[in-house]
CSV table of C-alpha atoms in Angstrom, one decimal:
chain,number,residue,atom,x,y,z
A,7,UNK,CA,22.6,-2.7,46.5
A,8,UNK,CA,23.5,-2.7,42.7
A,9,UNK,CA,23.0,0.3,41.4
A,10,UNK,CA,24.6,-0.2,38.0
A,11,UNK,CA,21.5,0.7,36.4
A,12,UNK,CA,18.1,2.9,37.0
A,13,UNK,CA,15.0,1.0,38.5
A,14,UNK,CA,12.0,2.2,37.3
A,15,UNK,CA,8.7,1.2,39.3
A,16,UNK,CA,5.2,2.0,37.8
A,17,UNK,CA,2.0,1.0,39.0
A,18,UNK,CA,0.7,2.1,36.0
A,19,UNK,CA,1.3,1.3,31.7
A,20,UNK,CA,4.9,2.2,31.4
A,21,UNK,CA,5.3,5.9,29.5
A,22,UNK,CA,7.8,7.4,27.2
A,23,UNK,CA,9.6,8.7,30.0
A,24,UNK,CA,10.0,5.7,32.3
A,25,UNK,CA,11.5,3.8,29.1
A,26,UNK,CA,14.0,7.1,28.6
A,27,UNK,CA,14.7,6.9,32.2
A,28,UNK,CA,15.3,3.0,31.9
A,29,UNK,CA,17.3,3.4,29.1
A,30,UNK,CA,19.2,6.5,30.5
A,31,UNK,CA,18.3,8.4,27.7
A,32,UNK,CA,16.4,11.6,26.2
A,33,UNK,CA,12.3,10.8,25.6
A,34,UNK,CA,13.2,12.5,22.1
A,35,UNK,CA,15.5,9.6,21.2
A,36,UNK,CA,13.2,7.3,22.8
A,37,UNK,CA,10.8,9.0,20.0
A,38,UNK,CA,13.4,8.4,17.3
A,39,UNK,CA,13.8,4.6,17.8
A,40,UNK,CA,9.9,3.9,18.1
A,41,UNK,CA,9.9,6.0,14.7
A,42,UNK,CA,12.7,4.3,13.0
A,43,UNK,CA,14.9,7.3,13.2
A,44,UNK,CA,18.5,6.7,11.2
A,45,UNK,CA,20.7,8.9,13.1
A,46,UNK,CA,20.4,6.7,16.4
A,47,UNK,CA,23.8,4.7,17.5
A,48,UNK,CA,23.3,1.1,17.4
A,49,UNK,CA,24.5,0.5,21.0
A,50,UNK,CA,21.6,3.4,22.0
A,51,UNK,CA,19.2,1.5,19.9
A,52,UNK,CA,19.6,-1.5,21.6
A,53,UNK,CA,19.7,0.0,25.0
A,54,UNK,CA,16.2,1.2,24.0
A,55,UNK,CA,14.6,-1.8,23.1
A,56,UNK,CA,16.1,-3.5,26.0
A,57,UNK,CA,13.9,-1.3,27.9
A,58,UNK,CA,10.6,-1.2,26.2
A,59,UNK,CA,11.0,-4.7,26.4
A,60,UNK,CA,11.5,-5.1,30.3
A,61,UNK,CA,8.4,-2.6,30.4
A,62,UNK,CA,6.2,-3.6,28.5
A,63,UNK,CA,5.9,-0.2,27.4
A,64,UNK,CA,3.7,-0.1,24.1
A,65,UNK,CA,3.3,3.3,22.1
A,66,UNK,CA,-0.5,4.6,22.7
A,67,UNK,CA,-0.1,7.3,20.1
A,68,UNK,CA,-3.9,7.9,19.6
A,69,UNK,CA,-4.1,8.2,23.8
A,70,UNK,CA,-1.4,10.9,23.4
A,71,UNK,CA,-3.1,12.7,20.7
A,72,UNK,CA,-6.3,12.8,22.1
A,73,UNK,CA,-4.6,14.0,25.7
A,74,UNK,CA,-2.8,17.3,23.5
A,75,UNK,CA,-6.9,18.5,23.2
A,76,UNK,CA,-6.4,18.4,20.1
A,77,UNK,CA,-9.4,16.9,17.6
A,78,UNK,CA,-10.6,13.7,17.3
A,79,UNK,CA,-11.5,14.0,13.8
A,80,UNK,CA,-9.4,12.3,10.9
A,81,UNK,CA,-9.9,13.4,7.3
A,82,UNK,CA,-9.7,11.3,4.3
A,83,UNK,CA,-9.7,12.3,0.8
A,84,UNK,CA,-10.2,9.3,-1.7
A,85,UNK,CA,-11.5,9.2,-5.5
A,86,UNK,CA,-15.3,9.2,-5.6
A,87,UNK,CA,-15.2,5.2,-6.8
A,88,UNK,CA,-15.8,1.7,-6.6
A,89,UNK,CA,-12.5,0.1,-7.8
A,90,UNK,CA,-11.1,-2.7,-4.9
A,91,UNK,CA,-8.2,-1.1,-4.5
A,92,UNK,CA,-9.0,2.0,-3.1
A,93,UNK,CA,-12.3,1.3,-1.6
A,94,UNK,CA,-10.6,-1.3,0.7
A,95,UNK,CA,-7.9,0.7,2.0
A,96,UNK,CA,-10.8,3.4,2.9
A,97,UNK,CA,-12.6,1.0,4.5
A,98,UNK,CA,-9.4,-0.5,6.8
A,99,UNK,CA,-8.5,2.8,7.7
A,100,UNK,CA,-12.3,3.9,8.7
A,101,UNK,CA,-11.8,0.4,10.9
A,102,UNK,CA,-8.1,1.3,12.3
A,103,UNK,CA,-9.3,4.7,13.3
A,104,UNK,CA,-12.4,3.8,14.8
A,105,UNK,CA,-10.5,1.1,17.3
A,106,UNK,CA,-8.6,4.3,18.1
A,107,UNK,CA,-11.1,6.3,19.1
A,108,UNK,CA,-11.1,8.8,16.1
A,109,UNK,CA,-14.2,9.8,13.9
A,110,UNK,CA,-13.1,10.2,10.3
A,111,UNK,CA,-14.8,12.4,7.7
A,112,UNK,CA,-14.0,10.9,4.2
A,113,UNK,CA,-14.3,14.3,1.3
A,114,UNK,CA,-14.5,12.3,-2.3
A,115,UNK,CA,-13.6,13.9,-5.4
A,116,UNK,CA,-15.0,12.9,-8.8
A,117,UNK,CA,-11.5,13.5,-10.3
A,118,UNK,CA,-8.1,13.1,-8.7
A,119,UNK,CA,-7.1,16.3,-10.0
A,120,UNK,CA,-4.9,19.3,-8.3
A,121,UNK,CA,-8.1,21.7,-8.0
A,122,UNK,CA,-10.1,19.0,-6.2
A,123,UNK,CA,-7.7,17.6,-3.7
A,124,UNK,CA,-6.7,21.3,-3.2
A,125,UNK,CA,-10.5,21.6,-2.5
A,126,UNK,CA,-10.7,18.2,-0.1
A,127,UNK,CA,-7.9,19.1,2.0
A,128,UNK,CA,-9.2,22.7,3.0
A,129,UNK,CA,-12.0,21.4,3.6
A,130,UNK,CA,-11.0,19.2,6.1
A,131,UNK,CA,-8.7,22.1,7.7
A,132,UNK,CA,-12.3,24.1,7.7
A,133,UNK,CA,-13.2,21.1,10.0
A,134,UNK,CA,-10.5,21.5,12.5
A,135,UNK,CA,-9.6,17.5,11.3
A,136,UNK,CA,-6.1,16.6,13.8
A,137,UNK,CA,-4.8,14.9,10.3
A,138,UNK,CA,-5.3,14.4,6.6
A,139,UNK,CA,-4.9,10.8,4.7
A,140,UNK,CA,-4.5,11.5,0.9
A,141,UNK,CA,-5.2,8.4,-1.2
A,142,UNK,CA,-3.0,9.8,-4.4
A,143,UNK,CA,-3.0,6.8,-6.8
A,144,UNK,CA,-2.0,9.4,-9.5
A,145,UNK,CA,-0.2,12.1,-10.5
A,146,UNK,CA,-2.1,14.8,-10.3
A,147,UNK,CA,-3.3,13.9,-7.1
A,148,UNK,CA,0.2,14.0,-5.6
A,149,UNK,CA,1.6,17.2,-7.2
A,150,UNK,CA,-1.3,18.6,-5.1
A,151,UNK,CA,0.1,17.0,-1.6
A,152,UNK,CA,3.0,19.4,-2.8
A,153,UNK,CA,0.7,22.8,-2.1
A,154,UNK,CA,-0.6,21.6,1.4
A,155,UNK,CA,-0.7,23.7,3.9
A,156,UNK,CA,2.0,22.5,6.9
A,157,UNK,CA,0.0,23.1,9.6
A,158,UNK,CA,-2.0,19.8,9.4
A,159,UNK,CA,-0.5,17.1,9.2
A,160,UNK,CA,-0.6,14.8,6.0
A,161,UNK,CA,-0.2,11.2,4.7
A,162,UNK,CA,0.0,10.1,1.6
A,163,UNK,CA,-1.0,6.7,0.3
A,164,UNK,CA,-0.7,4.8,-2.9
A,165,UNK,CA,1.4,8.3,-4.1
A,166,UNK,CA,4.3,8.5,-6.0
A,167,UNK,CA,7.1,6.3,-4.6
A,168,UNK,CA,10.1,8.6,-6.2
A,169,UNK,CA,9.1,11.2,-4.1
A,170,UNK,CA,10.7,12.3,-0.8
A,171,UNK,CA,7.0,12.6,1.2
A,172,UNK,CA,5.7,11.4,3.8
A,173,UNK,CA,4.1,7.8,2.2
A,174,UNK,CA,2.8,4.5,2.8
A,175,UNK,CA,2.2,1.7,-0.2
A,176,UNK,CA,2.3,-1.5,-1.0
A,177,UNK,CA,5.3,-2.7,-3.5
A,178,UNK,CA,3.7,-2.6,-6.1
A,179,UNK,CA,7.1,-3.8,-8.2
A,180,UNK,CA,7.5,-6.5,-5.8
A,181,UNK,CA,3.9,-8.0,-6.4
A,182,UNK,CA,4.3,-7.8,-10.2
A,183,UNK,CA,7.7,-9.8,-10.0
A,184,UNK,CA,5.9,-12.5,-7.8
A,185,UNK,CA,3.4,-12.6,-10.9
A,186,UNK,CA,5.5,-12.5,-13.8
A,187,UNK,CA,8.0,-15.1,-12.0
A,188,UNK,CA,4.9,-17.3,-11.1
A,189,UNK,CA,4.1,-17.8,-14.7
A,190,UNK,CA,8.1,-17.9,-15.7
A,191,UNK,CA,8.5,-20.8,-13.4
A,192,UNK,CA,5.8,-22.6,-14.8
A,193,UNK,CA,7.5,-22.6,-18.2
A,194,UNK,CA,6.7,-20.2,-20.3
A,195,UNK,CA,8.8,-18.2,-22.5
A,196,UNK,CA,7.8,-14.9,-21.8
A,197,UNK,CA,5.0,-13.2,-20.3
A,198,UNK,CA,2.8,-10.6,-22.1
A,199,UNK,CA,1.1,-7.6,-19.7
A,200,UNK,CA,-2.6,-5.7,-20.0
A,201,UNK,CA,-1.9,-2.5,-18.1
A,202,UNK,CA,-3.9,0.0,-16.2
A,203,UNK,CA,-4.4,3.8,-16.9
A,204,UNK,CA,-1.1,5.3,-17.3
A,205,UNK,CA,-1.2,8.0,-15.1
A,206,UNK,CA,-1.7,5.4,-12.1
A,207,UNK,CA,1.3,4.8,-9.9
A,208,UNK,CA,0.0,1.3,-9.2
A,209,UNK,CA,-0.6,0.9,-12.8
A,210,UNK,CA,3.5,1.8,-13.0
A,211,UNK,CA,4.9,0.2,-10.6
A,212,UNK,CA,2.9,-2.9,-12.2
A,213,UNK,CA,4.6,-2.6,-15.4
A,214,UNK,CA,7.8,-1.6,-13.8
A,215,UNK,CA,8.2,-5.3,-11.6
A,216,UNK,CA,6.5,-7.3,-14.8
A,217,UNK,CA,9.9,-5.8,-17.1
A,218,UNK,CA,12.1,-6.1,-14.3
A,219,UNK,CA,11.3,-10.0,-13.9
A,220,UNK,CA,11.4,-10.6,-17.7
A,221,UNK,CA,14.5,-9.2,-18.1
A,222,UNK,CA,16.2,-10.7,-15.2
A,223,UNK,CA,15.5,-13.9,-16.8
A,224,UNK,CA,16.2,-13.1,-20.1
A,225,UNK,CA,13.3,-13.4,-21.3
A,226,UNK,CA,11.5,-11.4,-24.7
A,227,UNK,CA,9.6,-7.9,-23.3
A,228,UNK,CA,6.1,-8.3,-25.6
A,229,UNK,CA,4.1,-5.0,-26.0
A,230,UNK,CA,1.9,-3.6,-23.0
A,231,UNK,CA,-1.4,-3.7,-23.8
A,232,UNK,CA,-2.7,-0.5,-22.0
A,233,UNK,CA,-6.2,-0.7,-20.7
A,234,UNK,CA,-8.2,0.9,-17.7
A,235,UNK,CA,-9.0,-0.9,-14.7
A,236,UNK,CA,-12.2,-2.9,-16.0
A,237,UNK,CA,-13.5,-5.7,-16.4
A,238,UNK,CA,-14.7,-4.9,-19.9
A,239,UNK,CA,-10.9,-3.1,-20.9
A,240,UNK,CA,-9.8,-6.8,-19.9
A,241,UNK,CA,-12.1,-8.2,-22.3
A,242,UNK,CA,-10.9,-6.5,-25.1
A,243,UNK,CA,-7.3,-7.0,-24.5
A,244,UNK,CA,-8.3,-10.4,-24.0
A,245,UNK,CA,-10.1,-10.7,-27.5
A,246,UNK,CA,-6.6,-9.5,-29.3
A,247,UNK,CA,-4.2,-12.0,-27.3
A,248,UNK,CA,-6.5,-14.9,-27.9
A,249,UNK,CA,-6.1,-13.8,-32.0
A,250,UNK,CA,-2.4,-14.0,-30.9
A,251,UNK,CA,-0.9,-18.5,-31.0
A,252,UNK,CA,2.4,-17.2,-29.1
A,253,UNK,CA,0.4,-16.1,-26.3
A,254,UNK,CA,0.4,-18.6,-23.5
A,255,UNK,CA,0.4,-16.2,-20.2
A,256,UNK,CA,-0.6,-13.1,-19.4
A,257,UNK,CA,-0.1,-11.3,-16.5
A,258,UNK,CA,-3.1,-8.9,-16.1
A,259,UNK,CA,-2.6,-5.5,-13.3
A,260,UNK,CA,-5.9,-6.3,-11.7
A,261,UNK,CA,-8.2,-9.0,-11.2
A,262,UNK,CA,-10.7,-7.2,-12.7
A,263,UNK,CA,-8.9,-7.0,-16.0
A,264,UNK,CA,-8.1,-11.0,-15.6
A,265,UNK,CA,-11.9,-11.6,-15.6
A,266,UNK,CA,-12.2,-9.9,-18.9
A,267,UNK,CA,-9.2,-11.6,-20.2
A,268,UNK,CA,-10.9,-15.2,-18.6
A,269,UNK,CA,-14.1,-14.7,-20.6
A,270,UNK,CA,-12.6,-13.7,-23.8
A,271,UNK,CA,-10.2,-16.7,-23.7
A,272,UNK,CA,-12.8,-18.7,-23.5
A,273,UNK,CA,-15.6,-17.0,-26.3
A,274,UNK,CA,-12.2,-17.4,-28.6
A,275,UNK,CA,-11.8,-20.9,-27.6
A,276,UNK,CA,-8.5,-21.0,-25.7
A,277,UNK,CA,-8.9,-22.5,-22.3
A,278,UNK,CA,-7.3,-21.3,-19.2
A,279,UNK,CA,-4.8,-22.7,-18.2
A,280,UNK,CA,-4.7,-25.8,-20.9
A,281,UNK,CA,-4.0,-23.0,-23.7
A,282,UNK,CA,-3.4,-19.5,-21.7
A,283,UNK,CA,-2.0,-19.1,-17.5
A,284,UNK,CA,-3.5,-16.1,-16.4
A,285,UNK,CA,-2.5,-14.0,-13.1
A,286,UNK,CA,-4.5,-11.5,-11.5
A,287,UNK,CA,-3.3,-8.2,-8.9
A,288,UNK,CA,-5.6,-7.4,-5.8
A,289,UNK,CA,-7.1,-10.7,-5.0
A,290,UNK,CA,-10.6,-9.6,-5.2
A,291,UNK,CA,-12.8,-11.8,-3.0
A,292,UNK,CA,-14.9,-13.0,-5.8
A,293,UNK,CA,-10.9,-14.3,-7.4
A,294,UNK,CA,-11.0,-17.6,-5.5
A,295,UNK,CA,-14.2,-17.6,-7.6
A,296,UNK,CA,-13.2,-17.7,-11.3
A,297,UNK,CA,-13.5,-20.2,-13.9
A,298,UNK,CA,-10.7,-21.3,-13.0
A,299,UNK,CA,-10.1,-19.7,-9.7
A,300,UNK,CA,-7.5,-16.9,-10.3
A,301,UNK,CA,-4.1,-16.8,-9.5
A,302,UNK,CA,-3.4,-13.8,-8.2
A,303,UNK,CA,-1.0,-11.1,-5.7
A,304,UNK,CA,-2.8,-9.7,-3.1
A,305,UNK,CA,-1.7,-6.5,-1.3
A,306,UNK,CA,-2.4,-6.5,2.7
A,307,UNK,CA,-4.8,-3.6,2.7
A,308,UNK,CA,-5.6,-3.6,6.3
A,309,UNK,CA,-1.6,-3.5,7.6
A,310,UNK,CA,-1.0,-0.4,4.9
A,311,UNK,CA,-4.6,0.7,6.6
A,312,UNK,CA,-2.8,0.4,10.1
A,313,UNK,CA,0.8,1.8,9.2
A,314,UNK,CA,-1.0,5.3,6.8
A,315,UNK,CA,-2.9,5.5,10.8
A,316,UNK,CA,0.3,4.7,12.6
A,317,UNK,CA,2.8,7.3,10.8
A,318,UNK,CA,-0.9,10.1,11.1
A,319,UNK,CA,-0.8,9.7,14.6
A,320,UNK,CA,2.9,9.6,14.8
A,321,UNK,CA,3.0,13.0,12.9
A,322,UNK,CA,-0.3,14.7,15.1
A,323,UNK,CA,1.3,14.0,18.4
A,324,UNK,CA,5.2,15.3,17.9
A,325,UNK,CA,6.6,12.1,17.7
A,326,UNK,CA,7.0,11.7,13.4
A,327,UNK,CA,9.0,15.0,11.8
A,328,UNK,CA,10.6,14.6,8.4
A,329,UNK,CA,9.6,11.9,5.9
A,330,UNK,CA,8.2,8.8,6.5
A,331,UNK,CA,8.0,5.6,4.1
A,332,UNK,CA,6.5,2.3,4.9
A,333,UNK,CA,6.6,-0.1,2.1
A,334,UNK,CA,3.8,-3.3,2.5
A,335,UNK,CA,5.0,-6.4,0.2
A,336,UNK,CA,1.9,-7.9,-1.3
A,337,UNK,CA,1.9,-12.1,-1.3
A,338,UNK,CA,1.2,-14.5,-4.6
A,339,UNK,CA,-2.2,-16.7,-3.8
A,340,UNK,CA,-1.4,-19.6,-5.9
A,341,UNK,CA,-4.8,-21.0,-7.6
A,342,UNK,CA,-5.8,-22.8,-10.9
A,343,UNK,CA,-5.4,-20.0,-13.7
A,344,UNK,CA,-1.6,-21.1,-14.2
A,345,UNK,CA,-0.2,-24.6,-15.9
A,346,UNK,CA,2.7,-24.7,-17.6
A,347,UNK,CA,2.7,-24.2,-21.4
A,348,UNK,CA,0.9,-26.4,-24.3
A,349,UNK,CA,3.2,-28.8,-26.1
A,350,UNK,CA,3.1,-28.4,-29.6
């Protein structure tokens, strides 16, 4: 009889333990892999995937949670608003939990300020909620994730990506280098940028990726032009570029901005693409509807939806201590706004 390694026979789903027991490990470093954990050995990592793998075993973290007694209410607090962004990541969390099994309460502020998320979170610690999602998009929302209370744990999304917290985003810096690049390739000399609010870390990160990709290339950094996240911000930008001959792309931070920029092109008589490429950031489902159709990056709202639920569970049931980052990397979705510059 070989008995080289442990046998483990279940007539059950595989748990934590029989994968430890498998892998002739601790549970707690079986906890450490699932979460990613850098001070695991290689030749222990291994082990322990070789054995989740010859399981089956798949982590059940909400089953776990629910099994501590502890609540099956989630809170969420997000910006009282209607921009894409946010809204959709609200509503593929609300999904994600739901196929859990977990009830979430959403607390919206009218401003993303410290006294109001301060205000959000207690409430939801009133409530007895197992865990708090946080979508911070700005500054003043994050400095408040620095006052929580510890003894509920806390996710951050869309916060501030210097910080050493618990966080899950997309790359924002990544998507605008996919755009900028997009319109580089195409021909153009450079690539001018209508920004959102300042105080936005999407907004940021945005700006950041669209420098970074000029620059890499060697290409002339134009002026921001700074605008807020509308349609009709977009629209005025868009009325001074047109006024401007050396303008031939513009990379706009969200699709709602593009639309502006798209109609004020065209009451100024410069078409789009012929004259001006245009690309977009969100991928708004009314983008593939544009005249033209936008070109655009779109984040993957429902994964970042699935990881913020992932890393809350992860945290509620033991399993998730220290800091936690998961970075999503948006995709370019290549339509009709770009062409490559007019010849003169």
């Amino acid at each position: 009889m070989d008995h080289t390694s442990p046998s483990v026979r279940v007539n059950r789903d595989p748990a934590m333990t029989d994968v430890a027991r498998l892998a002739g490990v601790s549970h707690q470093t079986v906890s450490r892999v699932l979460n990613g954990h850098p001070n695991v050995r290689e030749q222990t990592r291994l082990r322990v995937r070789a054995a989740i793998e010859q399981l089956g075993y798949r982590p059940n973290r909400a089953a776990r949670t629910l099994a501590t007694g502890k609540s099956q209410l989630l809170g969420v607090v997000a910006q009282n608003s209607t921009l894409f962004g946010p809204s959709s990541l609200l509503a593929a969390f609300e999904l994600a939990a739901a196929a859990q099994g977990f009830v979430v309460s959403v607390r919206r502020v009218r401003d993303l300020d410290h006294g109001s998320i301060a205000a959000a979170v207690e409430h939801h610690r009133e409530q007895r909620a197992a865990g708090i999602v946080v979508i911070a998009p700005t500054g003043a929302a994050d400095e408040a994730l620095a006052e929580v209370p510890t003894d509920v744990p806390v996710v951050a999304v869309d916060g501030d990506p210097e910080r050493d917290d618990t966080l899950v985003t997309v790359d924002q810096e990544a998507g605008a280098r996919l755009a900028t690049r997009c319109l580089l390739d195409a021909g153009h000399e450079t690539v001018w940028h209508v920004s959102g609010p300042a105080d936005w870390f999407d907004a940021a990160g945005r700006m950041r990726g669209w420098q970074q990709a000029l620059e890499e290339a060697g290409a002339e950094v134009p002026p921001v032009g700074q605008a807020d996240w509308s349609a009709a911000s977009g629209y005025r930008a868009g009325l001074m570029l047109a006024r401007m001959p050396e303008v031939t792309a513009v990379f706009a931070a969200n699709d709602h901005l593009a639309l502006g920029l798209l109609r004020a092109m065209h009451e100024r008589g410069r078409s789009v693409p012929g004259d001006v490429s245009v690309v977009g950031f969100d991928d708004v489902p009314e983008a593939a509807y544009f005249i033209p159709p936008l070109t655009t990056v779109r984040p993957d709202f429902d994964t970042v939806a699935t990881e913020a639920l992932d890393v809350l569970l992860s945290r509620i049931s033991g399993e998730g201590t220290g800091s936690t980052r998961r970075v999503i990397t948006p995709t370019l979705v290549e339509r009709d706004s770009v062409a490559p510059p007019p010849t003169s």
